[in-house]
Amino acid sequence: MTRKELFVLKDLLGTNNQVAAEIRRSLRERRVLAVNFLSSPGSGKTTLLERLVDVFKSRFRLAVIEGDVETERDAERIRARGVTAWQITTGGACHLDARMVGKVLAEVPADIDFLFIENVGNLVCPASFDLGESLRCVLLSAPEGDDKPKKYPKAFLTAQCLILTKMDLAAALEFDAAKAAAEALSMNPKLQVFRTSAKTGAGVEELAAFFTESLERMRSSGA
Amino acid sequence: MTRKELFVLKDLLGTNNQVAAEIRRSLRERRVLAVNFLSSPGSGKTTLLERLVDVFKSRFRLAVIEGDVETERDAERIRARGVTAWQITTGGACHLDARMVGKVLAEVPADIDFLFIENVGNLVCPASFDLGESLRCVLLSAPEGDDKPKKYPKAFLTAQCLILTKMDLAAALEFDAAKAAAEALSMNPKLQVFRTSAKTGAGVEELAAFFTESLERMRSSGA
């Protein structure tokens, strides 16, 4: 980060929670469930979203916001599946913030059910920035190792949902999913844990069902 | 990051380059080659260091600085191999900075050959912080995908060395090492590229030879 970016960040932090609260209010008014995906680079956020799009698109209306430091690559992958996607390139910044999401929000159709937000690949900084989501999911892939929750605590402490990804590789890599889940749950006992493989499709229907229930719960609560 | 941390960071950035230059000068005076390892969480920094320690420890004197948001886990792994290691836990910050390294430096024995510094697992922020290293290595693991260099450019632009890791998984994961290397080289043509597997040991000797040559070059240049 440059010095200038830090000044911008300081300013953003001052107002981030306020902007996030406004986004949350606006999306709930539209009865849209916003889900923030947060993880390291390459842990499978976009591939899992592609799978979810395939499961959801005949049943629900979706839109996706993609966050990256550079390139339109991830938004292009989502658009190739027939779903509207906006690419936010931060140009150096290490996370999305609520203002960036707010700028896109005006273009998001009012009649969607789910707004998925894929954050910049970074297991540290995005955890500090509320984007106005209703649900925060932290992804941890089998190749990253089962020792990560306590090493990168904030993401696991602030999420409602832990998605273990690339579980098809777990046995070969000696990734102990139960150990990773137990460590995360020891820090945040309310975490909902899912074991998925975008490659085999394992666990994706269960995760989709959880998102559907969360949508219905939000709508029936009138919140 | 909290607001307080941002003020601290702003201050650090102002002096970081100055402190880093002082560390670099001090280490070169001691004829120590400092190597900064930078990558996403779980891309294999510590496991590769364990391998390098095994290759190097009968021939050279080593020390390791481990950076993490929380836990002593990585330093314990290095110490278990008989090598002195310091754990810097940032307590939330997303990268090491030169001051953190500087505080440890007084304890580093004067007679070592290599000082390896393993940064906090984060492919974005650590790229902006010079730690006074002589050599910066960015690691990219096969499971992360071959599309990462342009998505996370700064790490690849500021490194002298790209280490592709977990290459034993490349075929199964359809990771195209040539594509990843070409993309990184298109941004930074001077990058030295290594393909390694800490599991099979492939490429580790070549990497160790590169570090040895770099040490000899630094010593013979008298810099």
Short mmCIF file of C-alpha atoms in Angstrom, two decimals:
data_model
loop_
_atom_site.label_atom_id
_atom_site.label_comp_id
_atom_site.label_asym_id
_atom_site.label_seq_id
_atom_site.Cartn_x
_atom_site.Cartn_y
_atom_site.Cartn_z
CA MET A 1 0.00 0.00 0.00
CA THR A 2 1.20 3.50 -0.77
CA ARG A 3 1.02 6.35 1.71
CA LYS A 4 -1.82 7.84 -0.33
CA GLU A 5 -3.75 4.57 -0.18
CA LEU A 6 -3.32 4.54 3.57
CA PHE A 7 -4.88 7.96 3.91
CA VAL A 8 -7.75 6.74 1.73
CA LEU A 9 -8.03 3.62 3.86
CA LYS A 10 -8.11 5.62 7.08
CA ASP A 11 -10.94 7.65 5.63
CA LEU A 12 -12.70 4.51 4.42
CA LEU A 13 -12.47 2.82 7.80
CA GLY A 14 -14.07 5.84 9.41
CA THR A 15 -17.14 5.50 7.22
CA ASN A 16 -17.00 1.83 6.22
CA ASN A 17 -19.34 0.54 8.91
CA GLN A 18 -21.81 3.30 8.18
CA VAL A 19 -21.82 2.61 4.43
CA ALA A 20 -22.05 -1.15 5.10
CA ALA A 21 -25.08 -0.65 7.35
CA GLU A 22 -26.78 1.33 4.58
CA ILE A 23 -26.02 -1.40 2.01
CA ARG A 24 -27.38 -4.06 4.36
CA ARG A 25 -30.57 -2.07 4.93
CA SER A 26 -31.04 -1.48 1.21
CA LEU A 27 -30.48 -5.14 0.26
CA ARG A 28 -32.83 -6.41 2.97
CA GLU A 29 -35.47 -3.97 1.78
CA ARG A 30 -35.08 -5.55 -1.67
CA ARG A 31 -35.22 -8.96 0.04
CA VAL A 32 -31.81 -9.88 -1.40
CA LEU A 33 -29.41 -12.13 0.53
CA ALA A 34 -25.84 -10.90 0.14
CA VAL A 35 -23.06 -13.43 0.76
CA ASN A 36 -19.41 -12.39 1.14
CA PHE A 37 -16.84 -15.06 0.15
CA LEU A 38 -13.47 -14.57 1.80
CA SER A 39 -10.31 -16.67 1.47
CA SER A 40 -6.69 -16.93 0.36
CA PRO A 41 -5.90 -16.63 -3.36
CA GLY A 42 -6.60 -19.87 -5.20
CA SER A 43 -8.68 -21.58 -2.55
CA GLY A 44 -11.52 -22.03 -5.00
CA LYS A 45 -13.93 -19.11 -4.52
CA THR A 46 -14.69 -18.62 -8.22
CA THR A 47 -14.93 -22.32 -9.02
CA LEU A 48 -17.35 -22.85 -6.14
CA LEU A 49 -19.39 -19.88 -7.35
CA GLU A 50 -19.53 -21.43 -10.83
CA ARG A 51 -20.94 -24.60 -9.24
CA LEU A 52 -23.46 -22.65 -7.17
CA VAL A 53 -24.55 -20.70 -10.25
CA ASP A 54 -25.25 -24.00 -12.01
CA VAL A 55 -27.28 -25.29 -9.05
CA PHE A 56 -29.16 -22.04 -8.47
CA LYS A 57 -29.80 -20.43 -11.82
CA SER A 58 -32.94 -22.38 -12.77
CA ARG A 59 -34.45 -21.67 -9.35
CA PHE A 60 -33.22 -18.22 -8.34
CA ARG A 61 -32.04 -14.92 -9.79
CA LEU A 62 -28.42 -14.22 -9.01
CA ALA A 63 -25.80 -11.56 -9.44
CA VAL A 64 -22.12 -11.65 -8.58
CA ILE A 65 -19.60 -8.96 -7.61
CA GLU A 66 -16.00 -10.04 -8.19
CA GLY A 67 -13.17 -8.35 -6.29
CA ASP A 68 -9.58 -8.58 -7.50
CA VAL A 69 -6.43 -6.49 -7.35
CA GLU A 70 -6.25 -6.65 -11.15
CA THR A 71 -7.92 -8.32 -14.21
CA GLU A 72 -11.53 -9.06 -15.23
CA ARG A 73 -10.86 -12.80 -15.29
CA ASP A 74 -13.22 -13.89 -12.55
CA ALA A 75 -16.19 -11.80 -13.74
CA GLU A 76 -15.69 -13.20 -17.24
CA ARG A 77 -15.91 -16.74 -15.86
CA ILE A 78 -19.22 -15.97 -14.14
CA ARG A 79 -20.65 -14.13 -17.17
CA ALA A 80 -19.77 -17.15 -19.32
CA ARG A 81 -22.38 -19.01 -17.25
CA GLY A 82 -25.11 -16.51 -18.09
CA VAL A 83 -25.09 -14.61 -14.81
CA THR A 84 -24.56 -10.86 -14.45
CA ALA A 85 -21.24 -10.07 -12.82
CA TRP A 86 -19.41 -6.86 -11.99
CA GLN A 87 -15.65 -6.81 -11.64
CA ILE A 88 -14.22 -4.45 -9.04
CA THR A 89 -10.47 -4.11 -9.51
CA THR A 90 -8.93 -2.45 -6.49
CA GLY A 91 -5.73 -1.46 -8.32
CA GLY A 92 -3.54 -2.46 -5.40
CA ALA A 93 -5.80 -2.48 -2.36
CA CYS A 94 -5.91 -5.78 -0.52
CA HIS A 95 -9.66 -6.05 0.16
CA LEU A 96 -13.06 -4.80 -0.95
CA ASP A 97 -14.68 -2.12 1.16
CA ALA A 98 -18.29 -1.05 1.51
CA ARG A 99 -17.89 2.02 -0.71
CA MET A 100 -16.68 -0.09 -3.63
CA VAL A 101 -19.69 -2.36 -3.24
CA GLY A 102 -21.97 0.65 -2.80
CA LYS A 103 -20.90 2.07 -6.16
CA VAL A 104 -22.00 -1.12 -7.93
CA LEU A 105 -25.22 -1.47 -5.95
CA ALA A 106 -27.18 1.03 -8.04
CA GLU A 107 -26.72 -1.25 -11.06
CA VAL A 108 -27.82 -4.43 -9.27
CA PRO A 109 -31.34 -5.40 -10.41
CA ALA A 110 -33.93 -5.07 -7.65
CA ASP A 111 -35.49 -8.46 -8.39
CA ILE A 112 -32.58 -10.77 -7.63
CA ASP A 113 -32.55 -13.30 -4.78
CA PHE A 114 -28.84 -13.69 -4.10
CA LEU A 115 -25.92 -11.30 -4.43
CA PHE A 116 -22.63 -13.15 -4.11
CA ILE A 117 -19.57 -11.02 -3.42
CA GLU A 118 -16.19 -12.63 -4.01
CA ASN A 119 -13.59 -10.68 -2.06
CA VAL A 120 -9.95 -10.12 -3.05
CA GLY A 121 -7.95 -13.29 -2.34
CA ASN A 122 -6.51 -12.53 1.09
CA LEU A 123 -7.20 -14.33 4.35
CA VAL A 124 -6.22 -11.35 6.53
CA CYS A 125 -7.40 -7.87 5.53
CA PRO A 126 -10.91 -8.50 4.10
CA ALA A 127 -11.98 -9.83 7.52
CA SER A 128 -11.87 -6.26 8.89
CA PHE A 129 -14.24 -4.79 6.30
CA ASP A 130 -18.00 -5.21 6.59
CA LEU A 131 -19.48 -5.02 3.07
CA GLY A 132 -23.10 -5.01 4.19
CA GLU A 133 -23.42 -8.74 3.63
CA SER A 134 -26.00 -10.86 5.46
CA LEU A 135 -23.73 -13.86 5.50
CA ARG A 136 -19.95 -14.09 5.57
CA CYS A 137 -18.32 -17.32 4.42
CA VAL A 138 -14.65 -18.10 4.90
CA LEU A 139 -13.25 -20.73 2.54
CA LEU A 140 -10.29 -22.93 3.43
CA SER A 141 -8.94 -25.33 0.83
CA ALA A 142 -7.41 -28.71 1.62
CA PRO A 143 -4.03 -27.77 0.07
CA GLU A 144 -3.68 -24.80 2.46
CA GLY A 145 -3.48 -27.11 5.46
CA ASP A 146 -5.56 -27.77 8.57
CA ASP A 147 -3.46 -25.46 10.80
CA LYS A 148 -4.78 -22.20 9.33
CA PRO A 149 -7.74 -21.12 11.54
CA LYS A 150 -5.62 -20.11 14.55
CA LYS A 151 -2.92 -18.59 12.34
CA TYR A 152 -5.44 -16.31 10.59
CA PRO A 153 -8.08 -15.93 13.30
CA LYS A 154 -10.12 -12.89 12.30
CA ALA A 155 -11.63 -14.40 9.16
CA PHE A 156 -12.78 -17.43 11.15
CA LEU A 157 -14.02 -15.30 14.07
CA THR A 158 -16.16 -12.99 11.94
CA ALA A 159 -17.72 -15.52 9.55
CA GLN A 160 -20.99 -17.39 10.01
CA CYS A 161 -20.02 -20.15 7.64
CA LEU A 162 -16.82 -22.15 7.00
CA ILE A 163 -16.57 -23.86 3.62
CA LEU A 164 -13.81 -26.44 3.35
CA THR A 165 -12.98 -26.69 -0.37
CA LYS A 166 -11.07 -29.07 -2.66
CA MET A 167 -12.04 -31.91 -0.34
CA ASP A 168 -11.34 -34.37 -3.18
CA LEU A 169 -7.65 -33.68 -2.42
CA ALA A 170 -7.94 -34.06 1.36
CA ALA A 171 -6.84 -37.69 1.66
CA ALA A 172 -3.85 -37.33 -0.67
CA LEU A 173 -2.71 -34.17 1.12
CA GLU A 174 -3.40 -35.51 4.63
CA PHE A 175 -5.70 -32.57 5.27
CA ASP A 176 -7.62 -33.34 8.46
CA ALA A 177 -11.00 -31.70 7.90
CA ALA A 178 -12.24 -32.61 11.39
CA LYS A 179 -9.17 -30.95 12.93
CA ALA A 180 -9.57 -27.78 10.86
CA ALA A 181 -13.28 -27.59 11.68
CA ALA A 182 -12.69 -28.25 15.39
CA GLU A 183 -10.04 -25.52 15.57
CA ALA A 184 -12.34 -23.02 13.84
CA LEU A 185 -15.29 -24.04 16.04
CA SER A 186 -13.17 -23.66 19.18
CA MET A 187 -12.83 -20.00 18.23
CA ASN A 188 -16.33 -19.48 16.84
CA PRO A 189 -18.79 -22.18 17.98
CA LYS A 190 -21.64 -20.85 15.82
CA LEU A 191 -19.86 -21.49 12.51
CA GLN A 192 -21.79 -23.63 10.04
CA VAL A 193 -19.24 -25.98 8.46
CA PHE A 194 -19.51 -27.46 4.95
CA ARG A 195 -17.15 -29.85 3.19
CA THR A 196 -17.18 -29.32 -0.54
CA SER A 197 -15.47 -30.28 -3.75
CA ALA A 198 -16.25 -28.16 -6.78
CA LYS A 199 -14.57 -30.88 -8.84
CA THR A 200 -16.84 -33.77 -7.78
CA GLY A 201 -19.76 -31.56 -6.71
CA ALA A 202 -19.72 -33.03 -3.20
CA GLY A 203 -21.33 -30.79 -0.61
CA VAL A 204 -22.47 -28.15 -3.09
CA GLU A 205 -26.18 -29.04 -2.82
CA GLU A 206 -25.94 -28.92 1.00
CA LEU A 207 -24.33 -25.49 0.82
CA ALA A 208 -26.97 -24.30 -1.66
CA ALA A 209 -29.68 -25.56 0.71
CA PHE A 210 -28.08 -23.58 3.56
CA PHE A 211 -28.09 -20.40 1.44
CA THR A 212 -31.72 -21.05 0.45
CA GLU A 213 -32.74 -21.49 4.10
CA SER A 214 -30.85 -18.32 5.02
CA LEU A 215 -32.71 -16.43 2.28
CA GLU A 216 -36.07 -17.77 3.45
CA ARG A 217 -35.26 -16.99 7.08
CA MET A 218 -34.31 -13.41 6.19
CA ARG A 219 -37.48 -12.97 4.16
CA SER A 220 -39.82 -14.50 6.73
CA SER A 221 -38.27 -12.44 9.53
CA GLY A 222 -39.06 -9.35 7.48
CA ALA A 223 -35.68 -8.02 8.52
CA MET B 1 -6.92 -3.52 10.66
CA THR B 2 -8.08 -1.17 13.39
CA ARG B 3 -7.84 2.61 13.13
CA LYS B 4 -4.99 2.58 15.63
CA GLU B 5 -3.09 0.02 13.55
CA LEU B 6 -3.51 2.25 10.53
CA PHE B 7 -1.90 5.19 12.28
CA VAL B 8 0.95 2.90 13.30
CA LEU B 9 1.20 1.65 9.71
CA LYS B 10 1.29 5.15 8.29
CA ASP B 11 4.17 5.92 10.59
CA LEU B 12 5.88 2.66 9.67
CA LEU B 13 5.60 3.30 5.95
CA GLY B 14 7.26 6.66 6.41
CA THR B 15 10.31 5.05 7.96
CA ASN B 16 10.10 1.53 6.54
CA ASN B 17 12.42 2.09 3.60
CA GLN B 18 14.93 3.81 5.84
CA VAL B 19 14.89 1.01 8.42
CA ALA B 20 15.09 -1.58 5.63
CA ALA B 21 18.12 0.12 4.12
CA GLU B 22 19.83 0.03 7.51
CA ILE B 23 19.04 -3.69 7.93
CA ARG B 24 20.37 -4.42 4.44
CA ARG B 25 23.58 -2.53 5.16
CA SER B 26 24.04 -4.29 8.51
CA LEU B 27 23.43 -7.77 7.05
CA ARG B 28 25.78 -7.21 4.13
CA GLU B 29 28.44 -6.01 6.52
CA ARG B 30 28.03 -9.32 8.35
CA ARG B 31 28.11 -11.02 4.92
CA VAL B 32 24.69 -12.58 5.53
CA LEU B 33 22.27 -13.20 2.65
CA ALA B 34 18.72 -12.39 3.72
CA VAL B 35 15.92 -14.01 1.71
CA ASN B 36 12.28 -12.90 2.06
CA PHE B 37 9.67 -15.61 1.26
CA LEU B 38 6.33 -14.18 0.25
CA SER B 39 3.13 -16.02 -0.74
CA SER B 40 -0.49 -16.85 0.01
CA PRO B 41 -1.29 -18.83 3.16
CA GLY B 42 -0.66 -22.54 2.68
CA SER B 43 1.41 -22.34 -0.48
CA GLY B 44 4.24 -24.20 1.21
CA LYS B 45 6.68 -21.61 2.56
CA THR B 46 7.43 -23.44 5.81
CA THR B 47 7.61 -26.89 4.23
CA LEU B 48 10.05 -25.62 1.58
CA LEU B 49 12.12 -23.99 4.34
CA GLU B 50 12.22 -27.32 6.19
CA ARG B 51 13.60 -28.92 3.01
CA LEU B 52 16.16 -26.15 2.51
CA VAL B 53 17.25 -26.44 6.14
CA ASP B 54 17.91 -30.16 5.56
CA VAL B 55 19.94 -29.43 2.42
CA PHE B 56 21.86 -26.52 3.89
CA LYS B 57 22.50 -27.24 7.53
CA SER B 58 25.59 -29.41 7.14
CA ARG B 59 27.14 -26.82 4.80
CA PHE B 60 25.98 -23.43 6.09
CA ARG B 61 24.84 -21.65 9.22
CA LEU B 62 21.22 -20.58 9.03
CA ALA B 63 18.64 -18.66 10.98
CA VAL B 64 14.95 -18.17 10.26
CA ILE B 65 12.47 -15.42 11.11
CA GLU B 66 8.86 -16.58 10.94
CA GLY B 67 6.06 -14.07 10.45
CA ASP B 68 2.46 -14.93 11.29
CA VAL B 69 -0.66 -13.14 12.44
CA GLU B 70 -0.86 -15.54 15.40
CA THR B 71 0.78 -18.72 16.81
CA GLU B 72 4.37 -19.99 17.18
CA ARG B 73 3.64 -23.00 14.98
CA ASP B 74 6.02 -22.24 12.12
CA ALA B 75 9.00 -21.33 14.31
CA GLU B 76 8.47 -24.55 16.27
CA ARG B 77 8.64 -26.55 13.03
CA ILE B 78 11.98 -24.95 12.11
CA ARG B 79 13.41 -25.30 15.65
CA ALA B 80 12.49 -28.99 15.55
CA ARG B 81 15.07 -29.27 12.76
CA GLY B 82 17.82 -27.82 14.94
CA VAL B 83 17.84 -24.33 13.45
CA THR B 84 17.38 -21.11 15.42
CA ALA B 85 14.07 -19.46 14.60
CA TRP B 86 12.28 -16.36 15.87
CA GLN B 87 8.54 -16.07 15.64
CA ILE B 88 7.15 -12.61 14.98
CA THR B 89 3.40 -12.58 15.58
CA THR B 90 1.89 -9.42 14.16
CA GLY B 91 -1.29 -9.67 16.24
CA GLY B 92 -3.49 -8.71 13.31
CA ALA B 93 -1.22 -6.92 10.86
CA CYS B 94 -1.15 -8.45 7.40
CA HIS B 95 2.60 -8.31 6.69
CA LEU B 96 6.02 -8.01 8.29
CA ASP B 97 7.69 -4.62 8.22
CA ALA B 98 11.33 -3.61 8.57
CA ARG B 99 10.96 -2.49 12.18
CA MET B 100 9.69 -5.91 13.25
CA VAL B 101 12.68 -7.53 11.56
CA GLY B 102 14.99 -4.90 13.01
CA LYS B 103 13.92 -5.76 16.56
CA VAL B 104 14.96 -9.38 16.05
CA LEU B 105 18.18 -8.51 14.24
CA ALA B 106 20.18 -7.78 17.41
CA GLU B 107 19.66 -11.41 18.47
CA VAL B 108 20.73 -12.90 15.12
CA PRO B 109 24.24 -14.39 15.45
CA ALA B 110 26.84 -12.51 13.42
CA ASP B 111 28.34 -15.67 11.97
CA ILE B 112 25.41 -17.04 9.98
CA ASP B 113 25.37 -17.36 6.19
CA PHE B 114 21.66 -17.21 5.42
CA LEU B 115 18.78 -15.45 7.14
CA PHE B 116 15.47 -16.71 5.79
CA ILE B 117 12.44 -14.56 6.53
CA GLU B 118 9.04 -16.15 6.04
CA ASN B 119 6.48 -13.39 5.67
CA VAL B 120 2.84 -13.50 6.80
CA GLY B 121 0.80 -15.59 4.35
CA ASN B 122 -0.61 -12.90 2.07
CA LEU B 123 0.06 -12.40 -1.63
CA VAL B 124 -0.87 -8.69 -1.58
CA CYS B 125 0.36 -6.52 1.32
CA PRO B 126 3.85 -7.92 2.05
CA ALA B 127 4.92 -6.94 -1.49
CA SER B 128 4.86 -3.28 -0.44
CA PHE B 129 7.25 -3.68 2.50
CA ASP B 130 10.99 -3.89 2.01
CA LEU B 131 12.46 -5.85 4.93
CA GLY B 132 16.09 -5.22 4.03
CA GLU B 133 16.36 -8.56 2.23
CA SER B 134 18.92 -9.18 -0.51
CA LEU B 135 16.59 -11.53 -2.34
CA ARG B 136 12.82 -11.62 -2.51
CA CYS B 137 11.15 -14.87 -3.52
CA VAL B 138 7.46 -15.17 -4.36
CA LEU B 139 6.02 -18.66 -4.04
CA LEU B 140 3.03 -19.85 -6.08
CA SER B 141 1.65 -23.32 -5.42
CA ALA B 142 0.07 -25.52 -8.08
CA PRO B 143 -3.31 -25.65 -6.26
CA GLU B 144 -3.60 -21.85 -6.38
CA GLY B 145 -3.82 -21.89 -10.18
CA ASP B 146 -1.74 -20.59 -13.06
CA ASP B 147 -3.79 -17.38 -13.44
CA LYS B 148 -2.44 -15.67 -10.33
CA PRO B 149 0.54 -13.51 -11.47
CA LYS B 150 -1.56 -10.88 -13.26
CA LYS B 151 -4.23 -10.95 -10.56
CA TYR B 152 -1.69 -10.22 -7.81
CA PRO B 153 0.97 -8.31 -9.76
CA LYS B 154 3.03 -6.51 -7.14
CA ALA B 155 4.51 -9.61 -5.54
CA PHE B 156 5.64 -10.85 -8.96
CA LEU B 157 6.91 -7.43 -10.01
CA THR B 158 9.06 -6.87 -6.92
CA ALA B 159 10.58 -10.36 -6.55
CA GLN B 160 13.84 -11.61 -8.04
CA CYS B 161 12.81 -15.23 -7.80
CA LEU B 162 9.58 -17.16 -8.48
CA ILE B 163 9.29 -20.55 -6.81
CA LEU B 164 6.50 -22.76 -8.12
CA THR B 165 5.65 -25.17 -5.30
CA LYS B 166 3.70 -28.43 -4.89
CA MET B 167 4.63 -29.32 -8.45
CA ASP B 168 3.90 -32.98 -7.66
CA LEU B 169 0.22 -31.93 -7.84
CA ALA B 170 0.52 -29.96 -11.09
CA ALA B 171 -0.62 -32.66 -13.51
CA ALA B 172 -3.62 -33.75 -11.42
CA LEU B 173 -4.70 -30.13 -10.94
CA GLU B 174 -4.02 -29.10 -14.56
CA PHE B 175 -1.68 -26.40 -13.31
CA ASP B 176 0.25 -25.12 -16.33
CA ALA B 177 3.65 -24.19 -14.91
CA ALA B 178 4.89 -22.84 -18.24
CA LYS B 179 1.86 -20.56 -18.48
CA ALA B 180 2.27 -19.27 -14.91
CA ALA B 181 6.00 -18.67 -15.47
CA ALA B 182 5.42 -16.96 -18.84
CA GLU B 183 2.82 -14.65 -17.33
CA ALA B 184 5.12 -13.71 -14.46
CA LEU B 185 8.08 -13.24 -16.83
CA SER B 186 5.98 -11.02 -19.12
CA MET B 187 5.67 -8.66 -16.14
CA ASN B 188 9.18 -9.13 -14.75
CA PRO B 189 11.62 -10.63 -17.29
CA LYS B 190 14.47 -10.90 -14.77
CA LEU B 191 12.66 -13.38 -12.51
CA GLN B 192 14.54 -16.59 -11.84
CA VAL B 193 11.96 -19.39 -11.96
CA PHE B 194 12.17 -22.67 -10.03
CA ARG B 195 9.80 -25.62 -10.06
CA THR B 196 9.81 -27.44 -6.76
CA SER B 197 8.07 -30.11 -4.75
CA ALA B 198 8.87 -30.24 -1.07
CA LYS B 199 7.14 -33.63 -1.05
CA THR B 200 9.37 -35.32 -3.63
CA GLY B 201 12.33 -32.95 -3.17
CA ALA B 202 12.28 -32.03 -6.87
CA GLY B 203 13.94 -28.70 -7.60
CA VAL B 204 15.10 -28.09 -4.03
CA GLU B 205 18.80 -28.70 -4.81
CA GLU B 206 18.58 -26.30 -7.79
CA LEU B 207 17.02 -23.66 -5.57
CA ALA B 208 19.66 -24.22 -2.89
CA ALA B 209 22.36 -23.84 -5.56
CA PHE B 210 20.82 -20.53 -6.63
CA PHE B 211 20.85 -19.25 -3.04
CA THR B 212 24.47 -20.40 -2.65
CA GLU B 213 25.50 -18.59 -5.85
CA SER B 214 23.65 -15.48 -4.66
CA LEU B 215 25.52 -15.62 -1.35
CA GLU B 216 28.87 -16.03 -3.11
CA ARG B 217 28.09 -13.22 -5.54
CA MET B 218 27.19 -10.88 -2.67
CA ARG B 219 30.37 -11.80 -0.79
CA SER B 220 32.68 -11.50 -3.77
CA SER B 221 31.16 -8.15 -4.78
CA GLY B 222 31.94 -6.93 -1.30
CA ALA B 223 28.59 -5.18 -1.32
#
